[in-house]
Amino acid sequence: MKSFPQLAVLLCLFTALNTSAQVFNPYYSSVVENVSASNILDDLETFVDFGVKEPGTGAIEDAKNWILERYQTLGYAAIETQDFNVFGQTTTNIIVTKTGSVYPNTFLIIDGHYDTVNGPGANDNGSGTALILELARLLKDVDTEYSIKFIHFSGEEEGLIGSEYYVDNTVIPQNLDIKLVFNIDEVGGVAGMNNNTITCERDESSPNSNNAASAQATQEMANCFGLYSNLQTEISFAYASDYVPFENNGEVITGLYEKNESPYTHSPDDIIENMDPGYVFEVTKGALGSALHFAVAKETLGISENSLASTIVLYPNPSTGKVNIEFNSTSSFNITVTDALGKVVYTTFLASGENLLDLGFLNKGIYYCIIKNDETSVVKKLILH
Ligand SMILES: [Zn+2]
């Protein structure tokens, strides 16, 4: 939505990227590495092809059914719909729940609206819709301590009607225990511009009781963008999107919004050609790292990961720089070596058999080797001395 950007310009606070408070998590990175640019583009194209998705139209019903089908295909079982009324038209919120292993009744809400106005809404909010679907795909089998609700709201463009309805009819009567609301609205960037910064939005309005926690969560999210994406961050304040009804109810919120603001939203020109899908890809990586952090994801090795971990031999470790990596497989792997802060310092291709890596150019310290192919991945710690 976002119809008064001049306030954002006025009150923006710039902060330096601070990664010291949080540690790079190689497991989170290995999950983030699976974010697919082509999946995101496919979803954006499908979303745009439905047309103008205003409540009461066939287009928004098609989009609703597509989103529902996507979650069914991903294997989610707890899929709910919530109908409500927008100026005489029935429309629908979509709520999908993934249950946490330690705090099943405490929720990280990851939300964005899927209704559009006057145009197909590639950026506003096809970008957020595609991002959330990609997060749902990659979080499906990740063990998280906290439960996650993926929510696709309708009625946003008419005045946050869907999110207000959800707060009034679900959050308040059920006394829902919400850890954090993580809102994604307009993260498409602008074609032809250098889209290298994401705006991280925190609560700076009343009630004030939840503002400090929002500032903390927003800083942690910005840190995650430093660790898991190549984007710079800028802290600003939350306004005019679906987190507002939660914010007013005292919940802790944070949000993502593009730094280069599209001039095409709410018009027929809000099409993929006028945005930057590569930017959505990077935003998705940072958002996924943030979601893994907020939901407290735990590494559980699947069968293939277990077998890969035991098959790959890396020696000597600790090493002075010359490292052998051996494995026998019909498929090949890529290896990405990162330092303890997650900065990629080396990457190469591994063939089945013996591989000799010369990492003698690196400083002494702890590194992580993320070894992966399309199907599986494993992280090994490497010490250089
Ligand atoms: Zn929007």
PDB file of C-alpha atoms and ligand atoms in Angstrom, residues 1-2 113 115 123-125 156-157 184-186 240-242 257 265-266, ligand 1:
ATOM      1  CA  MET A   1       0.000   0.000   0.000  1.00  0.00           C
ATOM      2  CA  LYS A   2       2.344   2.721   1.245  1.00  0.00           C
ATOM      3  CA  HIS A 113      -1.125  -9.168   1.088  1.00  0.00           C
ATOM      4  CA  ASP A 115      -4.844  -8.359  -3.305  1.00  0.00           C
ATOM      5  CA  ASN A 123       5.734  -5.507  -7.017  1.00  0.00           C
ATOM      6  CA  ASP A 124       2.757  -4.618  -4.767  1.00  0.00           C
ATOM      7  CA  ASN A 125       2.533  -7.308  -3.600  1.00  0.00           C
ATOM      8  CA  GLU A 156      -5.045  -4.546   2.234  1.00  0.00           C
ATOM      9  CA  GLU A 157      -5.390  -1.979  -0.513  1.00  0.00           C
ATOM     10  CA  ILE A 184       6.535  -8.180   3.632  1.00  0.00           C
ATOM     11  CA  ASP A 185       5.062  -5.566   1.313  1.00  0.00           C
ATOM     12  CA  GLU A 186       6.649  -4.249  -1.909  1.00  0.00           C
ATOM     13  CA  ALA A 240       0.525   1.715   6.049  1.00  0.00           C
ATOM     14  CA  SER A 241       0.716  -2.048   5.744  1.00  0.00           C
ATOM     15  CA  ASP A 242      -0.730  -5.163   7.371  1.00  0.00           C
ATOM     16  CA  TYR A 257       9.997  -2.609   2.236  1.00  0.00           C
ATOM     17  CA  THR A 265       2.366   0.635  -7.730  1.00  0.00           C
ATOM     18  CA  HIS A 266      -1.447   0.750  -7.893  1.00  0.00           C
TER      19      HIS A 266
HETATM   20 ZN    ZN B   1       1.144  -3.370  -0.656  1.00  0.00          ZN
END
